[in-house]
XYZ file of C-alpha atoms in Angstrom:
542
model
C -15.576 -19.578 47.573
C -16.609 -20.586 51.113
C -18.844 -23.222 50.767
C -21.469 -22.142 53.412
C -21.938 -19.290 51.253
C -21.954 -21.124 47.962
C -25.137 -23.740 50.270
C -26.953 -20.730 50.924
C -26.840 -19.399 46.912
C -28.277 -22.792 45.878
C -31.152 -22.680 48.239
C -32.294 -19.392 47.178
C -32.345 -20.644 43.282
C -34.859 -22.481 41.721
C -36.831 -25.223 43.226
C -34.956 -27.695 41.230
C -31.604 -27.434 43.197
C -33.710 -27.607 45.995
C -34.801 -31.315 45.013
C -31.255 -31.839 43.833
C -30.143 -31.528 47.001
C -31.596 -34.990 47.483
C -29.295 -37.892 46.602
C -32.533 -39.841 46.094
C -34.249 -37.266 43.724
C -31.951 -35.742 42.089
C -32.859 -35.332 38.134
C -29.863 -34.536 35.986
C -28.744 -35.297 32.226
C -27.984 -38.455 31.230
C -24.792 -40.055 32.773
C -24.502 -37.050 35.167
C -24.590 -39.420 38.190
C -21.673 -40.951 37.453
C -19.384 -38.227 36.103
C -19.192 -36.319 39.581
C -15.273 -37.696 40.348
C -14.502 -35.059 36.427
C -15.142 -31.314 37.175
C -14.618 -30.890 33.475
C -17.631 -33.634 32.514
C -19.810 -30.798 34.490
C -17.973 -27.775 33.041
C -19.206 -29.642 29.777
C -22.917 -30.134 30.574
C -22.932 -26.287 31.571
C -21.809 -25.233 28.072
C -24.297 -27.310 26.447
C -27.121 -25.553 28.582
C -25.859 -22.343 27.209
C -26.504 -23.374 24.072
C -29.711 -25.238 24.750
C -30.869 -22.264 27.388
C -31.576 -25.370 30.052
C -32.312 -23.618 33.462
C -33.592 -26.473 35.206
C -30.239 -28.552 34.085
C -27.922 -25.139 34.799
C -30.069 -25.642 38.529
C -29.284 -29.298 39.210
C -25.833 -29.307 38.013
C -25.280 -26.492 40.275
C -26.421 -28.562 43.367
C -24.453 -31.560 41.756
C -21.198 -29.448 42.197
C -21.663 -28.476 45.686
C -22.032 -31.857 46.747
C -19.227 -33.146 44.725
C -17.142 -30.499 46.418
C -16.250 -28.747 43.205
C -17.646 -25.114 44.245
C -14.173 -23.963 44.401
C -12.980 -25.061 41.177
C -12.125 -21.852 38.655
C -13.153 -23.197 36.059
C -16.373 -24.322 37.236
C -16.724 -21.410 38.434
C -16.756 -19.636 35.138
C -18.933 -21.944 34.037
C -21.285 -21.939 35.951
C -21.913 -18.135 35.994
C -21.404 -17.895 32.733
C -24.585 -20.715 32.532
C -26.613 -18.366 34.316
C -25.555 -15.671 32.377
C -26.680 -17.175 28.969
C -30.445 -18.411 30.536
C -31.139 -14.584 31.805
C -30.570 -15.040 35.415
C -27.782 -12.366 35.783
C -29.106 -12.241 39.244
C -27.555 -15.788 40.411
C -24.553 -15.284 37.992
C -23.634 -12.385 39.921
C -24.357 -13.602 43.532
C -21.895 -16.489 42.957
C -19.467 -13.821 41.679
C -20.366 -11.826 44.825
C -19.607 -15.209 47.032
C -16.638 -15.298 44.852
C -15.271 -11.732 46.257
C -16.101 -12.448 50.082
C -13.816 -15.876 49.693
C -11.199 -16.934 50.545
C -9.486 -17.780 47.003
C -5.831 -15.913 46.984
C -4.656 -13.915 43.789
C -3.342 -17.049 41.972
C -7.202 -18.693 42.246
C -8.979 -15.389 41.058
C -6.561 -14.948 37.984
C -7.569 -18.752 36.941
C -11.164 -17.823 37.460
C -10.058 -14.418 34.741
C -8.547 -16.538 32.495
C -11.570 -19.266 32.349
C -13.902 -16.677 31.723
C -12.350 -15.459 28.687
C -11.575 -18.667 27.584
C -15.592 -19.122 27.199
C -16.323 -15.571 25.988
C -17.323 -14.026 28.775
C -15.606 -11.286 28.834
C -17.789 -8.713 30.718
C -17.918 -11.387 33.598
C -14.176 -11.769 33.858
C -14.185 -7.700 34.277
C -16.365 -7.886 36.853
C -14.011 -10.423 38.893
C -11.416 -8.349 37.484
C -13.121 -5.112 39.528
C -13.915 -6.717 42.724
C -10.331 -8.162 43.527
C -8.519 -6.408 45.918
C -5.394 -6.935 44.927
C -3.858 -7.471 40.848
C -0.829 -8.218 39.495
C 0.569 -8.554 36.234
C -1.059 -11.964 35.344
C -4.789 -10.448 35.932
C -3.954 -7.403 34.149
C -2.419 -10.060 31.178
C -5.237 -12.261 31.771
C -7.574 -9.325 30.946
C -5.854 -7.844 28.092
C -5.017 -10.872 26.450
C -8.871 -12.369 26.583
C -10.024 -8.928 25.330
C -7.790 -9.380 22.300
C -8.457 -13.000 21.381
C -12.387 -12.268 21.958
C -11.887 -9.689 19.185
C -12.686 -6.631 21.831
C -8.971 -4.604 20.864
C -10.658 -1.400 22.002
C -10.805 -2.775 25.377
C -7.615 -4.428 25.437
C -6.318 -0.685 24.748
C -8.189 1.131 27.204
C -6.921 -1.678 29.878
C -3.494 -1.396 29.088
C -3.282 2.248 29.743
C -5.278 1.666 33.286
C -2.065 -1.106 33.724
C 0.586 1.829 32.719
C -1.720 4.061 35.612
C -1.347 1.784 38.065
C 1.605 0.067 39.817
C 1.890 -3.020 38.023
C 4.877 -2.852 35.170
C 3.589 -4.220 32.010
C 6.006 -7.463 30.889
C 7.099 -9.024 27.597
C 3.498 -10.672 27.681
C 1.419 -7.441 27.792
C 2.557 -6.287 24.743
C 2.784 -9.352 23.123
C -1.245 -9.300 23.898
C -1.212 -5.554 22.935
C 0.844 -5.347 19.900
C -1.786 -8.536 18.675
C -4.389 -6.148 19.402
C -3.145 -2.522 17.537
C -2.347 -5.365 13.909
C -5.993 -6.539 14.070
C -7.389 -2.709 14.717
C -4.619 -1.800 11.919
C -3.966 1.535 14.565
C -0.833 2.786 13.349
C -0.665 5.589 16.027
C -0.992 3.158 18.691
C 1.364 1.305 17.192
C 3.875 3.472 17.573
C 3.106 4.360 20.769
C 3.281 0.995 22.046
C 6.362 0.501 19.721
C 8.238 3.566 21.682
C 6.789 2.245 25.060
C 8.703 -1.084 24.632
C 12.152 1.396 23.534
C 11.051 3.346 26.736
C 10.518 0.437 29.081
C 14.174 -1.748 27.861
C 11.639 -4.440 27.196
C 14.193 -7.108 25.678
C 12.419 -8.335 22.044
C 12.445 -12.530 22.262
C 10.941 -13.670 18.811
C 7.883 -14.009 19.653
C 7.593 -10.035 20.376
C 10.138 -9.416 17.242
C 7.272 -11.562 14.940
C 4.701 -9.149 16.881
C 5.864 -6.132 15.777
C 6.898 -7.308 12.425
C 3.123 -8.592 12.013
C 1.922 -5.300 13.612
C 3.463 -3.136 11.129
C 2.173 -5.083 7.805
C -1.225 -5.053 9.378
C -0.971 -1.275 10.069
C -0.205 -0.946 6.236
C 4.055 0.370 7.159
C 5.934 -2.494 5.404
C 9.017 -0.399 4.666
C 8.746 0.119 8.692
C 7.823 -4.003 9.414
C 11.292 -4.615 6.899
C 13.744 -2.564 8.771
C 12.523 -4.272 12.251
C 13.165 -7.461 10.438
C 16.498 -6.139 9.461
C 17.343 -5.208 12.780
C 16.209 -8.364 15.195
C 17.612 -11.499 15.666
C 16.462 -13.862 13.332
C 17.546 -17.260 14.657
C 13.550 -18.674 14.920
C 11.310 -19.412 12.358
C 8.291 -17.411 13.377
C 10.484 -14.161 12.777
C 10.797 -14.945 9.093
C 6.994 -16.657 8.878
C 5.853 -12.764 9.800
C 8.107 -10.848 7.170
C 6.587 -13.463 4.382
C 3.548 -13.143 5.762
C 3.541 -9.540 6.059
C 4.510 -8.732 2.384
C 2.300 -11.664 1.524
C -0.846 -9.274 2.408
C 0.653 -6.381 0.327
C 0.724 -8.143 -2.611
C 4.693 -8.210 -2.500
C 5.342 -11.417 -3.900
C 8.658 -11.529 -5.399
C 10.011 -10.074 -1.887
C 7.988 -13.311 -0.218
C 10.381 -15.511 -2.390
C 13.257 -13.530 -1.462
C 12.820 -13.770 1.682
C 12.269 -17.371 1.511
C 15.144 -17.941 -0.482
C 17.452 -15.942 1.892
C 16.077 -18.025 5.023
C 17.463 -21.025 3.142
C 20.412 -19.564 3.092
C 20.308 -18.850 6.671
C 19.803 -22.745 7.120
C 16.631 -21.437 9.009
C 14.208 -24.416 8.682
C 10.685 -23.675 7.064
C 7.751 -25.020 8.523
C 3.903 -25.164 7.639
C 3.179 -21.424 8.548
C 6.534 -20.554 5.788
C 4.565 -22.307 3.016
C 1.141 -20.745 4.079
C 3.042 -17.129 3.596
C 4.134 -18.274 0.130
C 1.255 -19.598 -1.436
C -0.757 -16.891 0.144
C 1.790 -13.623 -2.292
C 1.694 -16.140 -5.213
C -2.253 -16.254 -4.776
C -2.408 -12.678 -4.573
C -0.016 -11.848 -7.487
C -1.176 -14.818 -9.595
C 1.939 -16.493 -9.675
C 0.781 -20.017 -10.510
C 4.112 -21.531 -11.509
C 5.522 -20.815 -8.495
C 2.778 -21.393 -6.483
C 2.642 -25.518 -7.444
C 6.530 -25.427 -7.186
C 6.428 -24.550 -3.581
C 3.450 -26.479 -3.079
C 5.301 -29.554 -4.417
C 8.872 -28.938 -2.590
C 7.082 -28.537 1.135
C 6.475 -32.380 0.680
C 9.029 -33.431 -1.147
C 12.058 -31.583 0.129
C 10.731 -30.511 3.561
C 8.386 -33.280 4.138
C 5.700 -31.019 5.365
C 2.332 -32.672 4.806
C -0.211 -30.089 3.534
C -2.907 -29.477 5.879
C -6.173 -27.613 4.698
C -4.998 -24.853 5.170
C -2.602 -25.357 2.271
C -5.027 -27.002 0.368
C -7.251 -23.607 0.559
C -4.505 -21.201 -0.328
C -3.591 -23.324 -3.433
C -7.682 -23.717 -4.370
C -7.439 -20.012 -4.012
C -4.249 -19.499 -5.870
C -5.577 -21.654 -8.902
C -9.027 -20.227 -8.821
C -8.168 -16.701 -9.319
C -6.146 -17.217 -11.817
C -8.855 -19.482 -13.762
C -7.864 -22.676 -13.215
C -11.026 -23.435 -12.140
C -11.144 -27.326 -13.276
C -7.779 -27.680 -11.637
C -8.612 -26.186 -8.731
C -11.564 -28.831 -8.136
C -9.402 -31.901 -9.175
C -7.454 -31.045 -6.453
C -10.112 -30.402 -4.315
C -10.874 -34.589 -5.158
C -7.618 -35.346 -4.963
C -7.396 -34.195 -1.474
C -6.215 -37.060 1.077
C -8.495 -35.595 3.755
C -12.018 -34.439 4.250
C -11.770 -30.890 2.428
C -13.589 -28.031 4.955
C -15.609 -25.269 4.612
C -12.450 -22.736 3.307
C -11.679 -25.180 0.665
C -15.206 -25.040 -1.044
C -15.636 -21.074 -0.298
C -12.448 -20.663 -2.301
C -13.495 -22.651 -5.229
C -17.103 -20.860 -4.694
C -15.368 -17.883 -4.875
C -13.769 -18.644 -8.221
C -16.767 -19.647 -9.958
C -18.888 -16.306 -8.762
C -15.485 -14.486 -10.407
C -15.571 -16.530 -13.843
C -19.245 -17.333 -13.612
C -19.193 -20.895 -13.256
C -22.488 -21.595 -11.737
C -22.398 -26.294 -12.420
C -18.762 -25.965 -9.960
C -20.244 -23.175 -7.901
C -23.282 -25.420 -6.758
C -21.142 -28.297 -5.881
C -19.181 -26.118 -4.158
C -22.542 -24.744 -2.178
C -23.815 -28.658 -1.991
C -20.706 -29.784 -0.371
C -20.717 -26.717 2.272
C -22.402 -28.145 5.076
C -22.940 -25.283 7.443
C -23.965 -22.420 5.135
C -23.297 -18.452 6.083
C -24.730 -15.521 4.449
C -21.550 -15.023 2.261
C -21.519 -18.160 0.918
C -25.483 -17.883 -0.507
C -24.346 -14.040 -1.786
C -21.653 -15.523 -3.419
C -24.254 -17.587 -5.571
C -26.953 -15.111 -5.798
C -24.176 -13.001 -6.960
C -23.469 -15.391 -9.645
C -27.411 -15.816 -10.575
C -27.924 -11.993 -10.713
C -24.599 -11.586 -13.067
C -26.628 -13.934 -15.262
C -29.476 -11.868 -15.259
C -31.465 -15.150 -13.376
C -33.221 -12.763 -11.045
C -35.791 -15.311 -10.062
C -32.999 -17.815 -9.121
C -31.633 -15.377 -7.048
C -34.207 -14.253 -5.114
C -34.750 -17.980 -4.434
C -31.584 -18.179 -2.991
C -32.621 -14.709 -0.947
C -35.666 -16.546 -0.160
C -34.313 -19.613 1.659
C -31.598 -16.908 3.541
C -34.793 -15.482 5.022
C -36.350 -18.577 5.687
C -33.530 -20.136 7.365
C -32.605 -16.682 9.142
C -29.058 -16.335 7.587
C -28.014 -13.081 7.358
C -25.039 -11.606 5.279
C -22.085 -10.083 6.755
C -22.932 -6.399 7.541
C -20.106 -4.496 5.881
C -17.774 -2.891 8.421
C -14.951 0.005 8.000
C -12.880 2.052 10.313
C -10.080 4.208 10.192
C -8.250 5.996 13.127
C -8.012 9.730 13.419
C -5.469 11.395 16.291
C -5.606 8.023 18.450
C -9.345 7.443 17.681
C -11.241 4.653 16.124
C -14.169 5.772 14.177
C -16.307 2.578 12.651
C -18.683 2.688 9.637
C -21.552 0.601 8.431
C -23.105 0.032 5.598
C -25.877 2.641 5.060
C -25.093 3.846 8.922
C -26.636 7.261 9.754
C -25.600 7.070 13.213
C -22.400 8.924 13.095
C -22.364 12.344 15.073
C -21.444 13.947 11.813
C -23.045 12.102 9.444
C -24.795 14.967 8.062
C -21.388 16.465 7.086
C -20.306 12.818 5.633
C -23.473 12.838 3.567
C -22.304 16.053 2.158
C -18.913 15.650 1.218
C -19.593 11.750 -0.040
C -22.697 13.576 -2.287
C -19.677 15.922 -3.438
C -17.377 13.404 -4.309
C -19.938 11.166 -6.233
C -20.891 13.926 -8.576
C -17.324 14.540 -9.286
C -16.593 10.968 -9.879
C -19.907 11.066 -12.356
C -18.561 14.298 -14.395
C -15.120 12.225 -14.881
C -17.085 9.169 -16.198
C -17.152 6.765 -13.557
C -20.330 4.225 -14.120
C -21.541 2.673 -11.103
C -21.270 -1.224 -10.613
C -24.836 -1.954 -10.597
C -24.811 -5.294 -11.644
C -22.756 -6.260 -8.664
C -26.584 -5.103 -6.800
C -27.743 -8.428 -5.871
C -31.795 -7.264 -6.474
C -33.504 -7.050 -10.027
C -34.545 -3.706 -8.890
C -34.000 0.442 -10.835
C -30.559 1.694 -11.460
C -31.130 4.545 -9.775
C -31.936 2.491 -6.304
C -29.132 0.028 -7.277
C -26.743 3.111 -7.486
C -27.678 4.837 -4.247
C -27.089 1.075 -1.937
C -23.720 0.858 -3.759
C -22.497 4.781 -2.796
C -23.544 3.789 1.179
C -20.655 1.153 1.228
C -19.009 1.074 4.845
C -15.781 1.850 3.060
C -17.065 4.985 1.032
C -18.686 6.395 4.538
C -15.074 5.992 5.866
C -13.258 7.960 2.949
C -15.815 10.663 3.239
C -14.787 10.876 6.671
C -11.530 10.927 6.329
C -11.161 13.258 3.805
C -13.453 15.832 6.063
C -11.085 15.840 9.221
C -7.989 15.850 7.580
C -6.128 18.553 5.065
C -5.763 17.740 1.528
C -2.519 15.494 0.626
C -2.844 13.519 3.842
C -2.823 9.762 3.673
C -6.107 7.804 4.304
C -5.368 4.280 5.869
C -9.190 2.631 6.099
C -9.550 -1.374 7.329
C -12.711 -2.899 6.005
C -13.913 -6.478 7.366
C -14.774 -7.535 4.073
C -13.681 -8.082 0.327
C -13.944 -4.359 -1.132
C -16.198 -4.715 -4.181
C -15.263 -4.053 -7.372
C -17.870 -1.101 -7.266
C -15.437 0.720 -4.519
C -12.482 -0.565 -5.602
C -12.924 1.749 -9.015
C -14.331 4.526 -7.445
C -11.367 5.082 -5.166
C -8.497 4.928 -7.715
C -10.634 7.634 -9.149
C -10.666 9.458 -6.079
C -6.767 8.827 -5.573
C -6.141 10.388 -8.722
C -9.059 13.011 -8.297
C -7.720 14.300 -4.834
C -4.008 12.987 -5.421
C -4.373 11.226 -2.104
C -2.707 8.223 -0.964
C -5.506 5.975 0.415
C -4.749 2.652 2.002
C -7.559 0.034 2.334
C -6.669 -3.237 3.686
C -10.115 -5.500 3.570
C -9.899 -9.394 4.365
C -8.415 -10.718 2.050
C -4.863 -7.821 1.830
C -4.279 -4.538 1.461
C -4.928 -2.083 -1.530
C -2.724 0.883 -2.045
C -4.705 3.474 -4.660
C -2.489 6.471 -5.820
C -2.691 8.808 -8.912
C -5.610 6.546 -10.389
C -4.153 3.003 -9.465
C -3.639 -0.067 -7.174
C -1.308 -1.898 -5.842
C -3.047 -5.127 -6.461
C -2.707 -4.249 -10.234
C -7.169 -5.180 -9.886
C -6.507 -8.342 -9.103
C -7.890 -9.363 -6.058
C-alpha cells in the first residue's frame, strides 16, 4: 500500500485521526504509546474495538500505524479493515482495500493479506482482495478455499474450487485437502465422489494427511464400507491414517471394529497418540461399553503415558453418564487434575436431563460459567419432565432476560449435487407447500399405526394438540418430507442435522423406515443413525 495513498485515507476519516496525527495530542488506549515498535500489540487493540464497536480508538490507531510505518503490514491490514468493517464504516474499510489494489504489494503480500482475513473471520473481505488482484496462483485460490472451510462457509469453498478447476491454476495436494474437509462437514456424498475421482483424474499422489481426508470424508458422508476399503488400500505408516478409520466407525456406532482396529495398529507397532484414545472412548461411549471404556482410559497413561487432556476427560464423563453412572461420572469430574471446562459439565448435564437427576444437573449448570441456550434447555428439559412447569419457565425467563437463545434446529440433505437446508418450523422453502403436504400425509399414517407423539419432550406447559404440531415441524422431519417428494420410492435418504435428533424424531422415523421400507441415514452431532425396516443402528441409545 503506497503510503501517500494510505496519508490521504486517514485525512478524509474522522476528526480523531486528524488530531492523531499530532505526536503531542494524540489520544489512544492505554499503553498504546509505547507499543508502536509490535505491529501485533496494534493488530490486538483493533480486535478489541470490534468487539467494543470503538470508532474513535479504530481512528487513532489507524493514524498510530501510519506513523509507525506499519501501513504495509498484511496483517494490519486485515485488521484494520476488518475494524472498520465491524463499527459500520464499510466505506473506509473498502477505500483502504481500494489503496490496497492500486499498490504496489506483489502476489506473495496480497495472499498474506487473504490468509489474515480469514484468519479473523472476514471472509467476504478476503473475497474482495481476492477479486481485485490481478494476478492468482494456487496459494490465493488455497488461501480462499481453505478460510471458507474453517469459517464453516463449505458451500463457498465448493463453488471456489470449481472457479479454480475453470481457470488456469492446477489445484495441488492442499486444495483438496481444504476441499475434501469441506464435502465431510456438508456430509455431500456426490461431491465426494466427484472430488474423490478428480484426485484419480488429476494423479494427485495421497500423503497421509489426504489418505486421513478421504477416510474422514467418507464416515462423515455416512459410506463406511467405502471409508474401510480406502483404509485398506493406502499406506498406513502414520498415525493420523488409523486415528480417522477409529474415528470414522467411532461415529457409526461401530465399536467392536474401533477395537479392532486399535488392536491391529498395535500390531503394526504404529504408535497411538491422544487423538487414538479420543476415537476409542468416543465407540465405547456410543455403544455403552463401559468396561472397556475405563480399560483404555487407564492403559493411555499407564502403558502409553499419554496424559488425559479434557478432552478425554469429556468423552469418559460422557461414556459413564449414558450408561448411568452418573455418581461416577462426577467423582471423576473432582478427581480431575485440571480445571474441568465447559464440555465436561455439559456431558454430565446431559446425563442428569437423561436419568433425571436435577441436585447433579444444577451443579453441573452452577459450575458452567458461560451459559448457551442448550445448556438452560437441557435443565428446563429436566424441570418440564418433572412436571415443574413453573421452574421451567423460570429458567425460560432468565434465557429471555439475558438474551440467550437456543440453537435453531438445522437439517439438510443433498439432492443431484444440491444442498437443500431446513429449519425448524421454516416455510421458506420454494416448495414448501408440497412438503407440508406429504409431511401431513406421513403423520396421519404414522398416527393410524400407533405412533404417540413425544409431547413431554415440549419444553412449555401448554395443549397437546399445540405441543404435537411444534414437534412434527422438526428441521429433520421437513428434510424427510423433502426427500421422500423428489426421489422414487426405495431410494436412500442421507439427512445431516446440527443437533441431537430428539427422541420424538428418532421414533417417528424407524416408523417411517419400516412404513416406506426406506433406508434413511441421519447423522446429527453427536453420530450417525441408520433406520431400516423399523430400527436403528444405535440400538436407541444415543
Amino acid at each position: 500500500m503506497r503510503k501517500n495513498g494510505m496519508k490521504m485515507l486517514t485525512r478524509q476519516s474522522p476528526m480523531a485521526i486528524q488530531s492523531a496525527s499530532s505526536r503531542s495530542s494524540l489520544s489512544c488506549p492505554q499503553g498504546l504509546h509505547h507499543e508502536c515498535k509490535d505491529h501485533r500489540a496494534l493488530c490486538g487493540v483493533l480486535e478489541s474495538c470490534k468487539c467494543n464497536l470503538e470508532l474513535r480508538v479504530v481512528s487513532q490507531t489507524h493514524a498510530r500505524i501510519i506513523k509507525c510505518g506499519f501501513e504495509t503490514y498484511p496483517s494490519v491490514v486485515a485488521s484494520l479493515m476488518s475494524a472498520y468493517k465491524h463499527c459500520d464504516k464499510f466505506g473506509l474499510a473498502y477505500r483502504i482495500l481500494d489503496e490496497v489494489s492500486l499498490s504496489d504489494f506483489n502476489l506473495v503480500t496480497m495472499n498474506i493479506i487473504i490468509e489474515n482475513c480469514m484468519r479473523i473471520g472476514e471472509c467476504d473481505v478476503a473475497k474482495k482482495v481476492f477479486c481485485k488482484m490481478p494476478d492468482k496462483d494456487v496459494v490465493s485460490w488455497n488461501s480462499m478455499i481453505g478460510g471458507f472451510v474453517r469459517n464453516a462457509r463449505f458451500d463457498e469453498a465448493l463453488r471456489f474450487f470449481r472457479e479454480m478447476l475453470s481457470s488456469k491454476v492446477e489445484p495441488d495436494k492442499f486444495t483438496f485437502a481444504s476441499v475434501i474437509t469441506g464435502c465431510a462437514r456438508l456430509g455431500a456424498l456426490n461431491h465426494a465422489y466427484w472430488v474423490h475421482n478428480l484426485i484419480i483424474e488429476k494423479k494427485i499422489e495421497l500423503n497421509f494427511i489426504l489418505s486421513a481426508a478421504l477416510i474422514d470424508m467418507y464416515s462423515k458422508c455416512g459410506k463406511i464400507q467405502m471409508a474401510k476399503e480406502v483404509f485398506d488400500t493406502v499406506l498406513r505408516n502414520d498415525v493420523s491414517v488409523w486415528n480417522a478409520m477409529i474415528s470414522g466407525v467411532a461415529i457409526h456406532g461401530l465399536a467392536a471394529d474401533a477395537i479392532a482396529i486399535f488392536t491391529k495398529m498395535e500390531m503394526f507397532n504404529v504408535l497411538p497418540d491422544s487423538i487414538t484414545f479420543l476415537g476409542l472412548l468416543t465407540a465405547c461411549s456410543h455403544c455403552g461399553l463401559v468396561e472397556e471404556g475405563r480399560k483404555y482410559f487407564d492403559h493411555m497413561r499407564s502403558r502409553y503415558s499419554i496424559q488425559p487432556q479434557l478432552e478425554h476427560y469429556g468423552a469418559m464423563v460422557d461414556l459413564l453418564g449414558r450408561a448411568g453412572h452418573i455418581e461416577e461420572a462426577y467423582g471423576l469430574i473432582t478427581s480431575m487434575t485440571m480445571e474441568p471446562d465447559v464440555v465436561v459439565w455439559r456431558a454430565l448435564l446431559s446425563a442428569c436431563r437423561t436419568f433425571k437427576r436435577l441436585e447433579l444437573g444444577e451443579v453441573a449448570i452452577a459450575n458452567i460459567s458461560r451459559l448457551m441456550g442448550g445448556d438452560y434447555v437441557l435443565l428446563s428439559n429436566m424441570y418440564c419432565y418433572l412436571k415443574r412447569w413453573d421452574t421451567a419457565e423460570n429458567v425460560r425467563e432468565i434465557m429471555k432476560k439475558k438474551g440467550v437463545r437456543k440453537s435453531q434446529g438445522k437439517s439438510w440433505l443433498e439432492l443431484a449435487g444440491v444442498i437443500h437446508q431446513f429449519k425448524a418450523g421454516d416455510r421458506s422453502h420454494p416448495e414448501a407447500e408440497a412438503i407440508d403436504k406429504i409431511l401431513g400425509s406421513l403423520i396421519q399414517r404414522t398416527k393410524s399405526e400407533g405412533f404417540l407423539p413425544a409431547t413431554e419432550l415440549v419444553l412449555m406447559d401448554v395443549s397437546e394438540e399445540e405441543k404435537e404440531g411444534n414437534l412434527y415441524h422438526h428441521s429433520e422431519k421437513l428434510a424427510l418430507a423433502y426427500g421422500i417428494l423428489k426421489t422414487s420410492p426405495g431410494t436412500e435418504i442421507r439427512i445431516s442435522k446440527n443437533l441431537r435428533i430428539c427422541h420424538d424424531c428418532h421414533s417417528w422415523i424407524k416408523m417411517i423406515s419400516r412404513l416406506l421400507r426406506r433406508v434413511i441415514i441421519v447423522r446429527d452431532r453427536i453420530r450417525f443413525h441408520q433406520f431400516e425396516g423399523g430400527l436403528c443402528s444405535c440400538g436407541d441409545y444415543w
